[in-house]
Backbone as a printed PyTorch tensor [residue, N CA C, xyz], in Angstrom:
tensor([[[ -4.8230,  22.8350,  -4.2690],
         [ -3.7120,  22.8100,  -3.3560],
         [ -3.5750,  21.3970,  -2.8150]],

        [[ -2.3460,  20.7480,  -2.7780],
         [ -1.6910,  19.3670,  -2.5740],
         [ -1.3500,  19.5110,  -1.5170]],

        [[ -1.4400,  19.1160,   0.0550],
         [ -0.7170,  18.9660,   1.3360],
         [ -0.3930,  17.8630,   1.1440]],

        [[  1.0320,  17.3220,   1.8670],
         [  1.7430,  16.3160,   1.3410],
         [  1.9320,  16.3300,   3.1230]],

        [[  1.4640,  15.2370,   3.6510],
         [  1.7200,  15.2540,   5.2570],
         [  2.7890,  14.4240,   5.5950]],

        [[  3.0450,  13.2540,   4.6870],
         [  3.9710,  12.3620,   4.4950],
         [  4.1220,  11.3310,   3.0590]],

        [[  5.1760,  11.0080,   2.8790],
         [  4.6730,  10.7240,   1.7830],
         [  4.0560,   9.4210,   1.5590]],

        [[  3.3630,   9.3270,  -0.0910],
         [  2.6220,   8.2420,  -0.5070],
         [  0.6280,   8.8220,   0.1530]],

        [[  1.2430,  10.0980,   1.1430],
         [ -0.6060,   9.9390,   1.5410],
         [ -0.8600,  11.3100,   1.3080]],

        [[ -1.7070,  11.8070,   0.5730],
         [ -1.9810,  13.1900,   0.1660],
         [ -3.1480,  13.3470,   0.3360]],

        [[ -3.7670,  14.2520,   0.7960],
         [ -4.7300,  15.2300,   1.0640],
         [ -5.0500,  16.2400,   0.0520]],

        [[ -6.0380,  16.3980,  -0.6380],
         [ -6.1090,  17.1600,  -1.2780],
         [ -7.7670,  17.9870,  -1.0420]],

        [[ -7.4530,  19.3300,  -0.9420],
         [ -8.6210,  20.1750,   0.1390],
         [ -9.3810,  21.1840,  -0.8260]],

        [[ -8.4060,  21.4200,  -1.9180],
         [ -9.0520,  22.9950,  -2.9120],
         [ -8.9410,  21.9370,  -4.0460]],

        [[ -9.9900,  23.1200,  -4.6290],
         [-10.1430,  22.2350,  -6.1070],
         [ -8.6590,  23.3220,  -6.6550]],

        [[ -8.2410,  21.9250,  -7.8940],
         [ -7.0100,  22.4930,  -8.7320],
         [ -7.2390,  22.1420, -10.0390]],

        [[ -6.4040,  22.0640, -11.0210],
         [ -6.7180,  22.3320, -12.4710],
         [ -7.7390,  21.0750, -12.3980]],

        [[ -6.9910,  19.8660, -12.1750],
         [ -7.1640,  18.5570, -12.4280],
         [ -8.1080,  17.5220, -12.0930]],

        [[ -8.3750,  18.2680, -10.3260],
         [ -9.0600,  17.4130,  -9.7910],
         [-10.1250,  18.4970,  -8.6300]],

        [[-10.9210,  17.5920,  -7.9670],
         [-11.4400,  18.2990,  -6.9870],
         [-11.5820,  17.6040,  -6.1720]],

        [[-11.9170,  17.5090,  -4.4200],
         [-12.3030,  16.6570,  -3.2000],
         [-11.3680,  16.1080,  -2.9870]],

        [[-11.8310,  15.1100,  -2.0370],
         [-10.7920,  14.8540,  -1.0130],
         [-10.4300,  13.4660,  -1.0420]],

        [[ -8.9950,  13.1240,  -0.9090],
         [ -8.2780,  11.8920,  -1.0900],
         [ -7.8450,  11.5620,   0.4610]],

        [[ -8.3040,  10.6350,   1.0370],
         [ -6.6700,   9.8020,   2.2320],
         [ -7.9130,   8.6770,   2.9040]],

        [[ -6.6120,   8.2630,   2.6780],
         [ -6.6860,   6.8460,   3.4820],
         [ -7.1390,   6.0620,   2.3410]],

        [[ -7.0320,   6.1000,   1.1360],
         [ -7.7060,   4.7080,   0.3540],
         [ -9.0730,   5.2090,  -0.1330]],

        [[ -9.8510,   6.6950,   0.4480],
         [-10.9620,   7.0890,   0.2110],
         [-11.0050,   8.4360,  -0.8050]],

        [[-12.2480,   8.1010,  -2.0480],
         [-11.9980,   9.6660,  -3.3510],
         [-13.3020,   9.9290,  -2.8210]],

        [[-13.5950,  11.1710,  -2.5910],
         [-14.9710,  11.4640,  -2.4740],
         [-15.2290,  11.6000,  -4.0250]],

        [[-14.4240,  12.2420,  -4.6230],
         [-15.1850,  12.1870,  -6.2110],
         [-15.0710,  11.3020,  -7.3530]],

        [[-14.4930,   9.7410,  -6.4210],
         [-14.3770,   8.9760,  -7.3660],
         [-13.3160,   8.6970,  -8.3860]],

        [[-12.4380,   9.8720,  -8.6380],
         [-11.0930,   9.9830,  -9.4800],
         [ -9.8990,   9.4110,  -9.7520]],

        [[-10.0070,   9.1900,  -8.5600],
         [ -8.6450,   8.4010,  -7.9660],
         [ -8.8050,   7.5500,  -6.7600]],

        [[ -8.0460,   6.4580,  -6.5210],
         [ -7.6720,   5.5590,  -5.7530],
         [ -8.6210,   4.5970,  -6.0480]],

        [[ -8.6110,   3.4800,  -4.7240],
         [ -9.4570,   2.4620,  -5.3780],
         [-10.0650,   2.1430,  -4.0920]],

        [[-11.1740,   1.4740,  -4.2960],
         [-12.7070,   1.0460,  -3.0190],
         [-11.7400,   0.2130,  -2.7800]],

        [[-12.6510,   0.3280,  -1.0010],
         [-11.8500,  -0.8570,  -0.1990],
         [-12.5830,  -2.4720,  -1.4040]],

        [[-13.1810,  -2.5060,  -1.7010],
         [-13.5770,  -3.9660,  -2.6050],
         [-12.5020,  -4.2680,  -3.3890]],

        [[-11.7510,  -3.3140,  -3.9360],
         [-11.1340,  -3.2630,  -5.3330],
         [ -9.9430,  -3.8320,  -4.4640]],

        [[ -9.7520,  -3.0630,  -3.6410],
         [ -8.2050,  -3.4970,  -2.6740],
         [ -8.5130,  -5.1020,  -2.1460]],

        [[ -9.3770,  -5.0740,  -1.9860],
         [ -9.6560,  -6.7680,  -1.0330],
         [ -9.5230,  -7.4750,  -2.4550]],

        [[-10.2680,  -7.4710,  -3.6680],
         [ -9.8770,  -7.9050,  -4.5770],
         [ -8.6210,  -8.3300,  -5.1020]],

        [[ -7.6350,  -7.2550,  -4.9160],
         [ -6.4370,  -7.3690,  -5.3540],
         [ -5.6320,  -8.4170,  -4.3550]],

        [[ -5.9070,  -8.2240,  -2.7500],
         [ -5.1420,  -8.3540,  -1.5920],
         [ -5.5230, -10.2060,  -1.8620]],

        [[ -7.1630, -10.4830,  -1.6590],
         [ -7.4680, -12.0340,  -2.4300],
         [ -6.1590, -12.4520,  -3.1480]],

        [[ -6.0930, -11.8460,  -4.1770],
         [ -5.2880, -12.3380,  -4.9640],
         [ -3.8380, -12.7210,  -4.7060]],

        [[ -3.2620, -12.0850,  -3.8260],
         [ -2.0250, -11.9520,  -3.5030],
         [ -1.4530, -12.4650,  -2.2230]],

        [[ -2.9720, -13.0830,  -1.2830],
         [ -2.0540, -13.8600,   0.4890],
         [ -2.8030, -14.6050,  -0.0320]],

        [[ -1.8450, -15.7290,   0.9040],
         [ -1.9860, -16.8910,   0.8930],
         [ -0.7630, -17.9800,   0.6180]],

        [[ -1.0110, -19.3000,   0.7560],
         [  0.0150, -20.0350,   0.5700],
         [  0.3660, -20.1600,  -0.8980]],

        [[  1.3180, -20.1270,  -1.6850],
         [  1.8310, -19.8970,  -2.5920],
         [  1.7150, -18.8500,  -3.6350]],

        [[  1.3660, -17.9000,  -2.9460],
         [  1.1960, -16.5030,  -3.5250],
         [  2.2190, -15.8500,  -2.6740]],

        [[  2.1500, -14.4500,  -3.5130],
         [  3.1510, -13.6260,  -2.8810],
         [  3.6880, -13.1110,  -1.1030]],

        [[  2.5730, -12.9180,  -0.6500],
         [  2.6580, -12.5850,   0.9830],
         [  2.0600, -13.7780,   1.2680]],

        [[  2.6520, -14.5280,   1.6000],
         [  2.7820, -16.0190,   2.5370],
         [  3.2490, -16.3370,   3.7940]],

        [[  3.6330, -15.2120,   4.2470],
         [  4.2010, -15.0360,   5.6300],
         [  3.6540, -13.4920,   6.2850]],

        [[  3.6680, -13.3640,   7.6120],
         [  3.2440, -11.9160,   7.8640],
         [  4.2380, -11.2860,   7.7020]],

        [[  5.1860, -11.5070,   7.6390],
         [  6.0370, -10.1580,   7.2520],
         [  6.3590,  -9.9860,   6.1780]],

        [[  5.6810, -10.2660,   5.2790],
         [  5.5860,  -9.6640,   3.8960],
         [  4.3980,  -8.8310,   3.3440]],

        [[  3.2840,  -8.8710,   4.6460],
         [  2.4340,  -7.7530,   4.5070],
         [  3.3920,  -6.3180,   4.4910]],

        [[  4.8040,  -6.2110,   4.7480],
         [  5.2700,  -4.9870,   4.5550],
         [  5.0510,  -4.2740,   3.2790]],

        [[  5.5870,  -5.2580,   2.0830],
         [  5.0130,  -5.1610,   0.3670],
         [  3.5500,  -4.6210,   0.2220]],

        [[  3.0310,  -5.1400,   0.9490],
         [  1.6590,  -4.4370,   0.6810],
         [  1.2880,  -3.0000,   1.3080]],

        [[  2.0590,  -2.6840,   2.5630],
         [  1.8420,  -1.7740,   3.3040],
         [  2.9870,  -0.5090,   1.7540]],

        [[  3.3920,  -1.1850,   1.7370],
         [  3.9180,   0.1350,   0.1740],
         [  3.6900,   0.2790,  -0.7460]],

        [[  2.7660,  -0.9800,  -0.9090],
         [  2.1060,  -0.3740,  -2.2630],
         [  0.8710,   0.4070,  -1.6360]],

        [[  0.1120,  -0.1780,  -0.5400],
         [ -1.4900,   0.5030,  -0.4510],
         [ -0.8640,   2.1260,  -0.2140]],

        [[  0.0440,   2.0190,   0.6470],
         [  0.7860,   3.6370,   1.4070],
         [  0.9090,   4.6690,  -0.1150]],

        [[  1.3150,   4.5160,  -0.9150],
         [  2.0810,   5.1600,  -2.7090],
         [  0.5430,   5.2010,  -3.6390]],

        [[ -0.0400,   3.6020,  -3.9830],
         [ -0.9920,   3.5790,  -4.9540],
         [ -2.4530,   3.5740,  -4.1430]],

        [[ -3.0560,   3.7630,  -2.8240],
         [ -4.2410,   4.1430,  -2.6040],
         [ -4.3670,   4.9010,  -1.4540]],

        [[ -3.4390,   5.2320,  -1.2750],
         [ -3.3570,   6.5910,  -0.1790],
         [ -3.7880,   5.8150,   1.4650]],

        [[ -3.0150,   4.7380,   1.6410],
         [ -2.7890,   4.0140,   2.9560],
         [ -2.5750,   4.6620,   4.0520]],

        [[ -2.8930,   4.2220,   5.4010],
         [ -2.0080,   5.0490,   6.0440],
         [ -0.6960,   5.0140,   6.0330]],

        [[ -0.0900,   5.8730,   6.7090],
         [  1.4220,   5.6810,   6.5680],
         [  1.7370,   4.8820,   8.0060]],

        [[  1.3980,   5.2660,   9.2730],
         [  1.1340,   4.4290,  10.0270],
         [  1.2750,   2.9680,  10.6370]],

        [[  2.2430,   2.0160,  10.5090],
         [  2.1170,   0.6540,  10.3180],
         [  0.6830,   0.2520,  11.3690]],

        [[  0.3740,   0.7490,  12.1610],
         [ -0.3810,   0.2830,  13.4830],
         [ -1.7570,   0.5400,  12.5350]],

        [[ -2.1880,   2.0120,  12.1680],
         [ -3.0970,   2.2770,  11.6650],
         [ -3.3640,   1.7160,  10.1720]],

        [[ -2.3090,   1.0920,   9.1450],
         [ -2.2730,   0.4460,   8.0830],
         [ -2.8580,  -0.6190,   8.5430]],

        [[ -2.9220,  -1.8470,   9.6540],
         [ -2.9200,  -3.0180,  10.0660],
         [ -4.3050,  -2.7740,  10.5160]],

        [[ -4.8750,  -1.6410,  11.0900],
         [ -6.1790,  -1.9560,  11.2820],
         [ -7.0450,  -1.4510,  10.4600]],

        [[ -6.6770,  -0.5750,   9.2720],
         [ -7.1610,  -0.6570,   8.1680],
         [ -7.5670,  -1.6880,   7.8270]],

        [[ -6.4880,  -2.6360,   7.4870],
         [ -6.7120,  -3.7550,   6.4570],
         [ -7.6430,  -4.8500,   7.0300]],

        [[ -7.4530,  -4.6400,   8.5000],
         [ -8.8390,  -5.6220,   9.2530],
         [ -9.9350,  -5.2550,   9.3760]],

        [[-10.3400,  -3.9700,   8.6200],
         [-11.4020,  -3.9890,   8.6790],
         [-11.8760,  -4.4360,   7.0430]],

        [[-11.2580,  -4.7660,   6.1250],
         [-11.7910,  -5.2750,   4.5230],
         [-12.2510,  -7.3180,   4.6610]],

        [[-12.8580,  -7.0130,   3.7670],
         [-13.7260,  -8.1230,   3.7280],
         [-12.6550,  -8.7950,   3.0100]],

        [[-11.5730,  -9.4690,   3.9760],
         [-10.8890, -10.4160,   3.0710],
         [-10.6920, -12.4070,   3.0060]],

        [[-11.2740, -12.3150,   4.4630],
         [-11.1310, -13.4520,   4.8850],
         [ -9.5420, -14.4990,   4.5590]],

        [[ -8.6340, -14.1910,   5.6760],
         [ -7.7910, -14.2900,   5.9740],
         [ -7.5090, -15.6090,   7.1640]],

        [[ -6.8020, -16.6560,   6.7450],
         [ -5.9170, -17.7120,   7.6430],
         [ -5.4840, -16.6880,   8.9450]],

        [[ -5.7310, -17.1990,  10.0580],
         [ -5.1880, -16.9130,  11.3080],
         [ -3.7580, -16.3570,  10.9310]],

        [[ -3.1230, -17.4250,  10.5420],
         [ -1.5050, -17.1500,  10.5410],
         [ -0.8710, -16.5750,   9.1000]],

        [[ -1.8320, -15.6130,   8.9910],
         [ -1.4280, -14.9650,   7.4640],
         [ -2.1800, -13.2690,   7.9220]],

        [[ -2.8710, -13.1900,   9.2770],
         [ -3.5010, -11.8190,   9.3280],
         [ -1.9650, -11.0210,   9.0100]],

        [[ -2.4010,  -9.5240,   9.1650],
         [ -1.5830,  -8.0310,   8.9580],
         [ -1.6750,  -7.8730,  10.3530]],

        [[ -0.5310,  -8.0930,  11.0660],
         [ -0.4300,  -7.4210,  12.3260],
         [  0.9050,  -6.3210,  11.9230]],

        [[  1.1190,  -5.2700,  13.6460],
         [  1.2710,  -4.6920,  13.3370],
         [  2.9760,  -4.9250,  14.0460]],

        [[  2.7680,  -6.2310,  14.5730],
         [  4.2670,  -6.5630,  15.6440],
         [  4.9570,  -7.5500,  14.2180]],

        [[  4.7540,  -7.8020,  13.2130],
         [  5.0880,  -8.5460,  11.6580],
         [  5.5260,  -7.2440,  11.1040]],

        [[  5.2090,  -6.5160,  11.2070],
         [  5.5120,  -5.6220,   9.8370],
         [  6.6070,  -4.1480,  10.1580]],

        [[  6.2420,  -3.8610,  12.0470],
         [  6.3190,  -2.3290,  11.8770],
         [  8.1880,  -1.9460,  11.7290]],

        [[  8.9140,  -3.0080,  11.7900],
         [ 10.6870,  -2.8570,  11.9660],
         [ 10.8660,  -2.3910,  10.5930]],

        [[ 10.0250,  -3.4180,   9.1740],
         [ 10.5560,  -3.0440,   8.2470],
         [  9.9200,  -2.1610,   7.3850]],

        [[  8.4000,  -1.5000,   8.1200],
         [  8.0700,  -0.2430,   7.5330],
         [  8.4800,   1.0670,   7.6180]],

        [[  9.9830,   0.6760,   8.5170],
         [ 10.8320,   1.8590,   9.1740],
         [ 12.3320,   1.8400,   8.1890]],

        [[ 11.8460,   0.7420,   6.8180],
         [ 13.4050,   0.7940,   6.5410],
         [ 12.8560,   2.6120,   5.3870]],

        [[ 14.4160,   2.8170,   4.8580],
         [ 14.6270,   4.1800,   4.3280],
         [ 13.5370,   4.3420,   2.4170]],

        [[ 13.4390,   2.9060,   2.2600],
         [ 13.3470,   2.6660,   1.0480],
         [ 11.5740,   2.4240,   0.8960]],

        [[ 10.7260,   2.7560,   2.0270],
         [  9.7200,   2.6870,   2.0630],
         [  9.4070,   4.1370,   1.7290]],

        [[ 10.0410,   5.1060,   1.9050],
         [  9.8640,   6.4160,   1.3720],
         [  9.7280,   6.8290,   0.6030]],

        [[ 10.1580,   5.9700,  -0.4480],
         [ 10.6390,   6.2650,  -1.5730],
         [  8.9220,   5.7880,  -2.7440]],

        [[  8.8490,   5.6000,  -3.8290],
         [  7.2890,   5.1620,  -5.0100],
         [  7.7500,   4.1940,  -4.9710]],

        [[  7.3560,   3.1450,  -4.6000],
         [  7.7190,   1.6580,  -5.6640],
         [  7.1850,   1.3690,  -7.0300]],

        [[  6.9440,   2.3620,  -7.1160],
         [  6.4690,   2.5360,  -8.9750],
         [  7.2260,   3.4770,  -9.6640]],

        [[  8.1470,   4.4760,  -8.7580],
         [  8.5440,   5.4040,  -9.7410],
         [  9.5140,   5.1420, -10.6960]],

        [[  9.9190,   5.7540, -11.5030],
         [ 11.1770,   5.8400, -12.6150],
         [ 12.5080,   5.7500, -11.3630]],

        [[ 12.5340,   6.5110, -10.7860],
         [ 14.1330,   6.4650,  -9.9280],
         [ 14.5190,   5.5510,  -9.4420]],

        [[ 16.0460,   5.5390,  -9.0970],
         [ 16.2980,   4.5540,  -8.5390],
         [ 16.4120,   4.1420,  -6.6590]],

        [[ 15.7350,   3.7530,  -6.2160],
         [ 15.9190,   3.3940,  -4.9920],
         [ 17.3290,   3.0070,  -4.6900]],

        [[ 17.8290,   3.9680,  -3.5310],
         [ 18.9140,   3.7580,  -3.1200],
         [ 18.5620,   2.4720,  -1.7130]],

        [[ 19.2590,   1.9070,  -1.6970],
         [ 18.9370,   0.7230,  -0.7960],
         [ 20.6760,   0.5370,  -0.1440]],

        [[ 20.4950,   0.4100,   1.4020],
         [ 21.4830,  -0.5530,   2.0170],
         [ 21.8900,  -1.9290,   1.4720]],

        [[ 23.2020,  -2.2840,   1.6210],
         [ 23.1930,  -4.1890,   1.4510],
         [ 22.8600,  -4.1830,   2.1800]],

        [[ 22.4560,  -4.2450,   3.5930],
         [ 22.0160,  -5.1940,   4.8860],
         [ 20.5370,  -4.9690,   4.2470]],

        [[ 20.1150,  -4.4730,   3.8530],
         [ 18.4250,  -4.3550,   3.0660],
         [ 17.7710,  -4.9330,   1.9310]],

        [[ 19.1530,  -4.9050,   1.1460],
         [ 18.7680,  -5.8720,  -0.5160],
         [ 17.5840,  -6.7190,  -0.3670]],

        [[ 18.1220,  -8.0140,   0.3300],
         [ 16.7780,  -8.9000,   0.1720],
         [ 15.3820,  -8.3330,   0.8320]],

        [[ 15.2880,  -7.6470,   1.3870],
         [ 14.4900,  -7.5560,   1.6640],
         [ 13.4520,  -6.5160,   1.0410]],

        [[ 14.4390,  -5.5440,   0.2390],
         [ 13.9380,  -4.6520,  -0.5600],
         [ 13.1390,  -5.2030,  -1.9290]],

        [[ 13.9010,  -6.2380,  -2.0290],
         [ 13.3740,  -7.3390,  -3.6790],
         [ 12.0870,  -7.5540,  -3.4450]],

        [[ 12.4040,  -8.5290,  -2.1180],
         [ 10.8650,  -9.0760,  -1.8240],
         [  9.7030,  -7.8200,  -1.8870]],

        [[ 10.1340,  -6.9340,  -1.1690],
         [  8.7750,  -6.0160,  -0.7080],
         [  8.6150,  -5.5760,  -2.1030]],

        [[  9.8240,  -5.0960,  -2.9780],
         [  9.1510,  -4.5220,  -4.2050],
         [  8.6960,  -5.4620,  -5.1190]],

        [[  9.0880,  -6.2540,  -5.2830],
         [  8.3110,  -7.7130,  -6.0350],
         [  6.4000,  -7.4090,  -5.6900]],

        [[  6.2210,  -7.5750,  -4.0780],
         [  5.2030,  -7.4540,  -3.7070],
         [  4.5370,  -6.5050,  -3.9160]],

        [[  5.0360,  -5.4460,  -3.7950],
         [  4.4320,  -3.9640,  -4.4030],
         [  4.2110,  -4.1340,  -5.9790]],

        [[  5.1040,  -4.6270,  -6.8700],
         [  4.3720,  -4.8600,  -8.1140],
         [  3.5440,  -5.3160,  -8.3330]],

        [[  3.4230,  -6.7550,  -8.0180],
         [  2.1460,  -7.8170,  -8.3620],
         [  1.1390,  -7.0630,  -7.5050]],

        [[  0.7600,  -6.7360,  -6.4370],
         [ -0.5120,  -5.9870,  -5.9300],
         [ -0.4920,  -5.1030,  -6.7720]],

        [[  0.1350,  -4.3770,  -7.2530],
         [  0.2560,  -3.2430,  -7.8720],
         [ -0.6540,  -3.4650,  -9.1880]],

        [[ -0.5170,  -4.6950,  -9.7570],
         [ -0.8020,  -5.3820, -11.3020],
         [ -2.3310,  -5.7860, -10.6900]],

        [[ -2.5790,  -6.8480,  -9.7890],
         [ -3.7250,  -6.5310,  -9.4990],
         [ -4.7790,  -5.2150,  -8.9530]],

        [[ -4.4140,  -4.5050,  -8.6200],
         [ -5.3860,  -4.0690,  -8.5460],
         [ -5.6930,  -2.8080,  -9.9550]],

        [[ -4.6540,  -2.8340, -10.6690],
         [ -4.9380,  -2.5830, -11.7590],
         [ -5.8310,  -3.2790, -12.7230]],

        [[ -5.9130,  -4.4890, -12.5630],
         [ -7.0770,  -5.9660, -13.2840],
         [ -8.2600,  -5.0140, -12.3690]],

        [[ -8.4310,  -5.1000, -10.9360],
         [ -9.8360,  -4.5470, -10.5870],
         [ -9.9320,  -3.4450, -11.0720]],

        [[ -9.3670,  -2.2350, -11.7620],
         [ -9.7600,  -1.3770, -12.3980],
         [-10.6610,  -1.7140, -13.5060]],

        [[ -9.9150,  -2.5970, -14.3510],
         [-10.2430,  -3.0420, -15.5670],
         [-11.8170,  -4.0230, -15.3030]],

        [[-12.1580,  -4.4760, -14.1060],
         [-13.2470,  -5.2100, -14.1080],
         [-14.0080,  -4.4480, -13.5510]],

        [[-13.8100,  -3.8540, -13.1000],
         [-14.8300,  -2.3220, -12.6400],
         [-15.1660,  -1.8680, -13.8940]],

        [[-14.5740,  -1.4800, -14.7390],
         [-14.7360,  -0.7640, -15.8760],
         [-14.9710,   0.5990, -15.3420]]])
């Protein structure tokens, strides 16, 4: 059985065909799915900083949709932001995940939505650019932390 409390963060409590234990917040008890906070700091390394993708704090929003969809984030912007301070990432002062950077545009409509799925995201014009950027960002994290899969083996 799948409880779906919001989306991108699932709970899963009974064993079903596929899987068994428990998923949220970024945590598998059985290992199956999602990825260690290492794997995420891995990926996140990869992706802040100056001339990388999130170079500004308010483009930790991109990340807050991919971790929210591909590792069971909170949904939360407040509780996403102190998630991410607690990973071993070692982060520039003026590049942390706060939660006064991010929380206006973790409220847009299009954060609801997979940034991985097949469909098409319906998006506002007053949103376009900003939708590019975040999904841009949601890919490339997305691509890394798929590489930490692959180096995990």
């Amino acid at each position: 059985m799948v409880h779906i409390y919001s989306p991108g963060n699932q709970i899963i409590q009974t064993q079903t065909n596929n899987y068994y234990g428990t998923v949220y917040q970024g945590k598998c008890e059985s290992g199956q799915n999602g990825f260690s906070d290492e794997q995420v700091s891995r990926a996140l390394q990869a992706c802040v900083g100056k001339d990388k993708a999130i170079n500004t704090k308010w483009k930790w929003a991109g990340a807050y949709w991919c971790l929210r969809w591909k590792c069971f984030y909170p949904v939360d912007p407040k509780a996403f932001c102190d998630k991410i301070k607690t990973l071993a990432i070692g982060l520039p002062d003026d590049l942390d995940c706060s939660y006064e950077s991010i929380r206006k545009y973790c409220s847009l409509s299009f954060m609801d939505s997979d940034p991985f799925g097949k469909t098409e995201i319906r998006v506002s014009n007053m949103d376009k650019g900003t939708y590019s950027v975040c999904r841009q960002i949601a890919l490339n994290l997305g691509e890394e932390l798929g590489k930490t899969t692959i180096l995990k083996g």
